[in-house]
Short mmCIF file of C-alpha atoms and ligand atoms in Angstrom, two decimals:
data_model
loop_
_atom_site.label_atom_id
_atom_site.label_comp_id
_atom_site.label_asym_id
_atom_site.label_seq_id
_atom_site.Cartn_x
_atom_site.Cartn_y
_atom_site.Cartn_z
CA MET A 1 22.94 24.34 2.14
CA SER A 2 20.15 25.87 4.22
CA ARG A 3 17.06 23.84 4.92
CA VAL A 4 13.64 24.74 3.60
CA ALA A 5 10.28 23.90 5.20
CA TYR A 6 6.73 24.04 3.88
CA VAL A 7 4.36 25.76 6.31
CA ASN A 8 0.72 26.34 5.44
CA GLY A 9 1.14 27.25 1.81
CA ARG A 10 4.65 28.72 1.81
CA TYR A 11 8.19 27.43 1.44
CA VAL A 12 10.29 29.20 4.07
CA PRO A 13 13.82 28.93 5.42
CA HIS A 14 13.78 26.24 8.09
CA ASN A 15 14.90 28.65 10.81
CA ASP A 16 11.91 30.91 10.06
CA ALA A 17 9.37 28.06 9.91
CA MET A 18 6.77 28.98 12.56
CA VAL A 19 3.23 28.06 13.49
CA HIS A 20 0.78 30.14 15.50
CA VAL A 21 0.74 29.77 19.32
CA GLU A 22 -2.90 28.72 19.07
CA ASP A 23 -2.23 25.91 16.62
CA ARG A 24 -4.11 23.00 18.17
CA GLY A 25 -1.11 20.77 17.63
CA TYR A 26 0.89 23.02 19.92
CA GLN A 27 -1.82 23.30 22.56
CA PHE A 28 -3.59 19.92 22.49
CA ALA A 29 -1.37 17.61 20.40
CA ASP A 30 -4.47 17.63 18.18
CA GLY A 31 -2.82 16.37 15.03
CA VAL A 32 -1.18 13.53 13.16
CA TYR A 33 2.09 12.98 11.34
CA GLU A 34 4.02 10.76 8.98
CA VAL A 35 7.70 10.05 8.49
CA ALA A 36 8.88 8.61 5.19
CA ALA A 37 12.45 7.74 4.30
CA VAL A 38 14.17 9.34 1.35
CA ILE A 39 16.91 7.21 -0.21
CA ARG A 40 18.86 8.29 -3.27
CA GLY A 41 16.53 11.28 -3.40
CA ARG A 42 13.44 9.11 -3.72
CA LEU A 43 10.58 8.62 -1.28
CA ILE A 44 10.12 5.10 0.10
CA ASP A 45 6.64 3.60 0.35
CA GLU A 46 5.02 6.92 -0.44
CA GLU A 47 1.50 5.62 -1.11
CA PRO A 48 1.26 3.46 2.03
CA HIS A 49 2.44 6.42 4.13
CA LEU A 50 -0.21 8.64 2.55
CA ASP A 51 -2.85 5.93 3.04
CA ARG A 52 -1.96 5.77 6.73
CA LEU A 53 -2.04 9.57 6.97
CA ASP A 54 -5.57 9.54 5.51
CA ARG A 55 -6.59 6.89 8.01
CA SER A 56 -5.15 8.82 10.98
CA LEU A 57 -6.96 11.97 9.81
CA ARG A 58 -10.23 10.08 9.39
CA GLU A 59 -9.97 8.52 12.86
CA LEU A 60 -9.55 11.99 14.42
CA ARG A 61 -12.03 13.67 12.07
CA ILE A 62 -9.47 16.17 10.80
CA ALA A 63 -10.00 17.23 7.17
CA ALA A 64 -7.24 16.53 4.66
CA PRO A 65 -5.26 19.76 4.15
CA MET A 66 -5.15 19.19 0.39
CA ALA A 67 -5.83 16.49 -2.19
CA ARG A 68 -3.21 13.75 -2.50
CA PRO A 69 -1.77 14.82 -5.88
CA ALA A 70 -1.15 18.33 -4.51
CA LEU A 71 0.39 16.93 -1.35
CA LYS A 72 2.73 14.80 -3.43
CA VAL A 73 3.84 17.91 -5.29
CA VAL A 74 4.64 19.62 -1.96
CA MET A 75 6.53 16.55 -0.73
CA ARG A 76 8.67 16.41 -3.88
CA GLU A 77 9.27 20.12 -3.74
CA VAL A 78 10.53 19.87 -0.14
CA VAL A 79 12.86 17.02 -1.13
CA ARG A 80 14.07 19.03 -4.13
CA ARG A 81 14.55 22.34 -2.33
CA ASN A 82 16.54 20.58 0.41
CA ARG A 83 18.53 18.60 -2.15
CA LEU A 84 17.78 15.64 0.05
CA LYS A 85 19.44 12.39 -0.95
CA THR A 86 19.39 10.33 2.27
CA GLY A 87 17.12 11.25 5.13
CA LEU A 88 13.50 11.64 6.01
CA LEU A 89 10.48 13.66 5.10
CA TYR A 90 8.27 14.73 8.02
CA LEU A 91 4.65 15.65 7.47
CA GLN A 92 2.35 17.02 10.15
CA VAL A 93 -1.33 17.93 9.95
CA THR A 94 -3.13 19.55 12.88
CA ARG A 95 -6.74 20.59 13.30
CA GLY A 96 -5.57 24.15 12.73
CA VAL A 97 -5.45 27.46 14.56
CA ALA A 98 -8.36 28.50 16.77
CA ARG A 99 -9.10 30.21 20.08
CA ARG A 100 -8.16 27.71 22.76
CA ASP A 101 -11.17 25.55 23.62
CA HIS A 102 -11.39 21.77 23.78
CA PRO A 103 -14.25 21.06 21.32
CA PHE A 104 -13.42 21.05 17.61
CA PRO A 105 -13.37 24.62 16.25
CA LYS A 106 -16.05 25.41 13.66
CA ASN A 107 -14.00 27.24 11.07
CA ALA A 108 -10.38 26.22 11.47
CA ALA A 109 -8.58 24.93 8.39
CA PRO A 110 -6.18 22.03 8.95
CA ALA A 111 -2.56 23.15 9.19
CA LEU A 112 0.17 21.39 7.19
CA VAL A 113 3.89 21.40 7.82
CA VAL A 114 6.41 19.42 5.77
CA THR A 115 10.10 19.34 6.66
CA ALA A 116 13.14 17.38 5.53
CA LYS A 117 16.08 16.08 7.52
CA ARG A 118 19.34 14.53 6.38
CA LEU A 119 20.38 11.26 8.00
CA GLY A 120 23.46 9.11 7.71
CA LEU A 121 22.99 5.37 7.39
CA PRO A 122 24.80 3.13 9.91
CA GLY A 123 27.93 1.32 8.75
CA GLN A 124 28.25 -2.46 8.52
CA LYS A 125 29.92 -2.77 11.93
CA ALA A 126 27.15 -0.86 13.71
CA ILE A 127 24.58 -3.10 12.02
CA GLU A 128 26.42 -6.28 13.00
CA ASP A 129 26.85 -5.10 16.60
CA GLY A 130 23.12 -4.41 16.82
CA VAL A 131 21.41 -2.35 19.49
CA LYS A 132 20.36 -2.81 23.08
CA ILE A 133 16.73 -2.72 24.16
CA ILE A 134 15.20 -2.17 27.57
CA THR A 135 11.64 -3.07 28.47
CA ILE A 136 9.26 -0.61 30.12
CA PRO A 137 5.55 -0.54 30.98
CA ASP A 138 3.30 0.63 28.14
CA VAL A 139 1.44 3.59 29.66
CA ARG A 140 -0.04 4.92 26.40
CA TRP A 141 -3.70 5.38 25.50
CA GLU A 142 -5.78 2.72 23.75
CA ARG A 143 -5.48 4.01 20.19
CA CYS A 144 -1.81 3.54 19.44
CA ASP A 145 -2.80 2.64 15.86
CA ILE A 146 -3.35 6.34 15.14
CA LYS A 147 -0.12 8.17 14.34
CA THR A 148 -0.83 11.20 16.50
CA ILE A 149 1.70 13.81 17.52
CA ALA A 150 0.80 13.09 21.18
CA LEU A 151 4.06 11.27 21.90
CA LEU A 152 4.86 12.04 25.52
CA PRO A 153 5.02 8.42 26.75
CA ASN A 154 7.19 7.59 23.72
CA VAL A 155 9.50 10.53 24.46
CA LEU A 156 9.84 9.53 28.12
CA GLY A 157 10.43 5.90 27.17
CA LYS A 158 13.10 6.75 24.61
CA GLN A 159 14.84 8.99 27.15
CA GLN A 160 14.75 6.19 29.71
CA ALA A 161 16.38 3.91 27.12
CA ARG A 162 19.11 6.42 26.37
CA GLU A 163 19.83 6.91 30.07
CA ALA A 164 20.17 3.13 30.39
CA GLY A 165 22.64 3.08 27.49
CA ALA A 166 20.06 1.47 25.19
CA PHE A 167 18.84 2.45 21.74
CA GLU A 168 15.16 1.71 22.21
CA ALA A 169 12.59 0.71 24.83
CA TRP A 170 10.07 -2.02 24.13
CA GLN A 171 6.77 -1.20 25.79
CA VAL A 172 5.03 -4.00 27.63
CA ARG A 173 1.33 -4.45 28.35
CA ASP A 174 0.08 -7.45 30.36
CA GLY A 175 3.49 -9.10 30.07
CA MET A 176 3.44 -8.88 26.27
CA VAL A 177 5.59 -6.60 24.15
CA THR A 178 3.54 -4.09 22.19
CA GLU A 179 6.21 -2.14 20.28
CA GLY A 180 9.14 0.24 20.63
CA THR A 181 8.71 3.94 21.30
CA SER A 182 9.30 4.68 17.60
CA THR A 183 9.73 1.23 16.07
CA ASN A 184 7.95 -2.11 15.74
CA ALA A 185 9.34 -5.12 17.63
CA TRP A 186 10.28 -8.48 16.11
CA ILE A 187 11.82 -11.74 17.26
CA ILE A 188 12.95 -14.92 15.57
CA THR A 189 12.19 -17.90 17.79
CA GLN A 190 14.54 -20.82 18.46
CA ASP A 191 12.43 -22.69 15.86
CA GLY A 192 13.35 -20.10 13.24
CA GLU A 193 9.95 -18.42 13.05
CA LEU A 194 9.67 -14.67 12.53
CA VAL A 195 7.20 -13.15 15.01
CA THR A 196 5.73 -9.66 15.30
CA ARG A 197 2.65 -8.52 17.12
CA GLU A 198 -0.55 -8.50 15.10
CA ALA A 199 -1.91 -5.11 14.00
CA SER A 200 -4.54 -3.81 16.42
CA HIS A 201 -5.28 -0.67 18.41
CA ALA A 202 -2.28 -1.57 20.63
CA ILE A 203 0.42 -0.76 18.05
CA LEU A 204 1.16 1.51 15.16
CA ASN A 205 0.94 -0.63 12.05
CA GLY A 206 4.37 0.33 10.72
CA ILE A 207 4.72 0.80 7.00
CA THR A 208 8.13 -0.84 7.29
CA ARG A 209 6.47 -3.65 9.26
CA LEU A 210 4.02 -4.24 6.39
CA THR A 211 6.80 -4.20 3.81
CA ILE A 212 8.91 -6.66 5.84
CA LEU A 213 5.94 -9.04 6.10
CA LYS A 214 5.49 -8.82 2.34
CA LEU A 215 9.21 -9.49 1.77
CA ALA A 216 9.24 -12.38 4.26
CA GLU A 217 6.34 -13.98 2.45
CA ARG A 218 8.02 -13.50 -0.90
CA GLU A 219 11.27 -15.02 0.38
CA GLY A 220 9.37 -18.03 1.71
CA LEU A 221 10.31 -17.33 5.35
CA LYS A 222 8.24 -18.75 8.18
CA PHE A 223 6.39 -15.93 9.97
CA VAL A 224 3.43 -15.31 12.24
CA GLU A 225 1.71 -12.20 13.57
CA ARG A 226 1.09 -12.71 17.28
CA SER A 227 1.99 -11.23 20.65
CA PHE A 228 5.18 -12.36 22.38
CA SER A 229 6.22 -11.98 26.00
CA VAL A 230 9.33 -10.30 27.38
CA ASP A 231 10.49 -13.73 28.48
CA GLU A 232 10.10 -15.11 24.97
CA ALA A 233 12.02 -12.11 23.60
CA ARG A 234 14.89 -12.78 26.01
CA ARG A 235 15.01 -16.41 24.85
CA ALA A 236 14.76 -15.52 21.15
CA ARG A 237 17.37 -16.62 18.64
CA GLU A 238 17.35 -13.18 17.04
CA ALA A 239 15.49 -9.90 17.43
CA PHE A 240 15.20 -6.64 15.56
CA ILE A 241 13.30 -3.39 15.30
CA SER A 242 11.83 -1.74 12.25
CA SER A 243 10.83 1.75 11.20
CA ALA A 244 10.97 4.01 8.16
CA THR A 245 14.31 5.43 9.29
CA SER A 246 15.91 2.42 11.03
CA PHE A 247 14.79 -0.11 8.37
CA VAL A 248 15.66 -3.49 9.92
CA THR A 249 17.99 -2.89 12.88
CA PRO A 250 19.31 -5.96 14.73
CA VAL A 251 18.75 -6.19 18.48
CA THR A 252 21.52 -8.00 20.34
CA GLN A 253 20.50 -7.40 23.94
CA VAL A 254 17.10 -7.24 25.69
CA ASP A 255 17.46 -5.91 29.24
CA GLN A 256 20.39 -7.90 30.69
CA GLN A 257 19.99 -10.80 28.27
CA VAL A 258 22.32 -11.08 25.28
CA ILE A 259 20.44 -12.36 22.22
CA GLY A 260 22.02 -15.18 20.23
CA ASN A 261 25.80 -14.75 20.15
CA GLY A 262 25.56 -10.99 20.69
CA LYS A 263 25.87 -10.20 16.98
CA ALA A 264 23.22 -9.63 14.34
CA GLY A 265 21.68 -12.93 13.28
CA SER A 266 21.57 -14.27 9.73
CA PHE A 267 17.74 -14.16 9.44
CA THR A 268 17.75 -10.48 10.44
CA LEU A 269 20.58 -9.61 8.06
CA ARG A 270 18.81 -11.37 5.24
CA LEU A 271 15.68 -9.29 5.88
CA ARG A 272 17.71 -6.10 6.09
CA GLN A 273 19.28 -6.92 2.74
CA ALA A 274 15.89 -7.67 1.22
CA TYR A 275 14.59 -4.38 2.59
CA GLU A 276 17.55 -2.44 1.21
CA ALA A 277 17.00 -4.00 -2.21
CA TYR A 278 13.34 -2.99 -1.96
CA THR A 279 14.26 0.65 -1.24
CA ALA A 280 16.51 0.62 -4.29
CA GLY A 281 13.73 -0.72 -6.48
CA GLU A 282 9.99 -1.11 -6.24
CA GLY A 283 9.71 0.68 -2.84
CA ALA A 284 10.98 3.95 -4.24
CA THR A 285 8.90 6.46 -6.16
CA ALA A 286 10.30 9.00 -8.59
N1 LIG B 1 5.69 2.24 16.25
C1 LIG B 1 5.77 3.51 16.65
C2 LIG B 1 5.23 3.90 17.98
C3 LIG B 1 6.34 4.49 15.80
O1 LIG B 1 6.39 5.78 16.20
C4 LIG B 1 6.84 4.10 14.54
C5 LIG B 1 7.45 5.06 13.63
O2 LIG B 1 7.60 6.21 13.91
C6 LIG B 1 6.76 2.75 14.19
C7 LIG B 1 6.16 1.85 15.05
C8 LIG B 1 7.28 2.27 12.86
O3 LIG B 1 6.44 2.72 11.82
P1 LIG B 1 7.00 2.94 10.35
O4 LIG B 1 7.59 1.64 9.91
O5 LIG B 1 5.82 3.34 9.56
O6 LIG B 1 8.05 4.02 10.45
#
């Protein structure tokens, strides 16, 4: 089945999906994006993703490309035309096409692209084995809360992880872990407390992160939002990463340090289960 993309008002075959060379996203990374999971053909946490998109647009003073109800129609249509059951929906809004010049253009309309991608979910063994993390300096700008398409440090960090045989790199500022290059970072301390960094300009406030906090509260688990150091992460009982497409993925090694017994911990697996139940129920929209 061939893929279909939405590009500025038209549904086109994915291979023909093009934007202009003077799109400001292409030239300045002057744009924002969202990634939402699609499970069983249904979008997960659609409203929170759209709320965050609105916030990112507001922060950068980019106009919304269309009203939310219309955008939802486009999103569903992309899912439908791609017959997407398990995967992700990618949405990108840039400040539009204009003659190259740094200041905001006067008359450019925001440009919208929506694409879909199929993904397989990891099997039980991969989940139980967990993933390896390396730690790297956080060299990003000071507004990591905005989901901009300017991802060069994240790209370089992820590549560094892959070259080190790791799945993800945790970025570190002043000795404290901020977040992964495309995921939020979590630990469970030796006292059994779930810890993730508080939302601020230093991290992207993950939609999955927010859902996990809600689920943890509902399940009566002990949790706190605060910074943690690399050293604390290496001494943690358990660790995991979260994102729209990795859900709750156990971490079993941080740099050279094996976490726990080198297998996914029970706290993490419980949260993953709770998250999976959420995606099968209230987290999914028709
Ligand atoms: N942090 C960064 C830097 C990300 O790029 C992402 C997702 O792409 C996340 C965290 C997780 O956010 P979400 O749970 O909304 O996917």
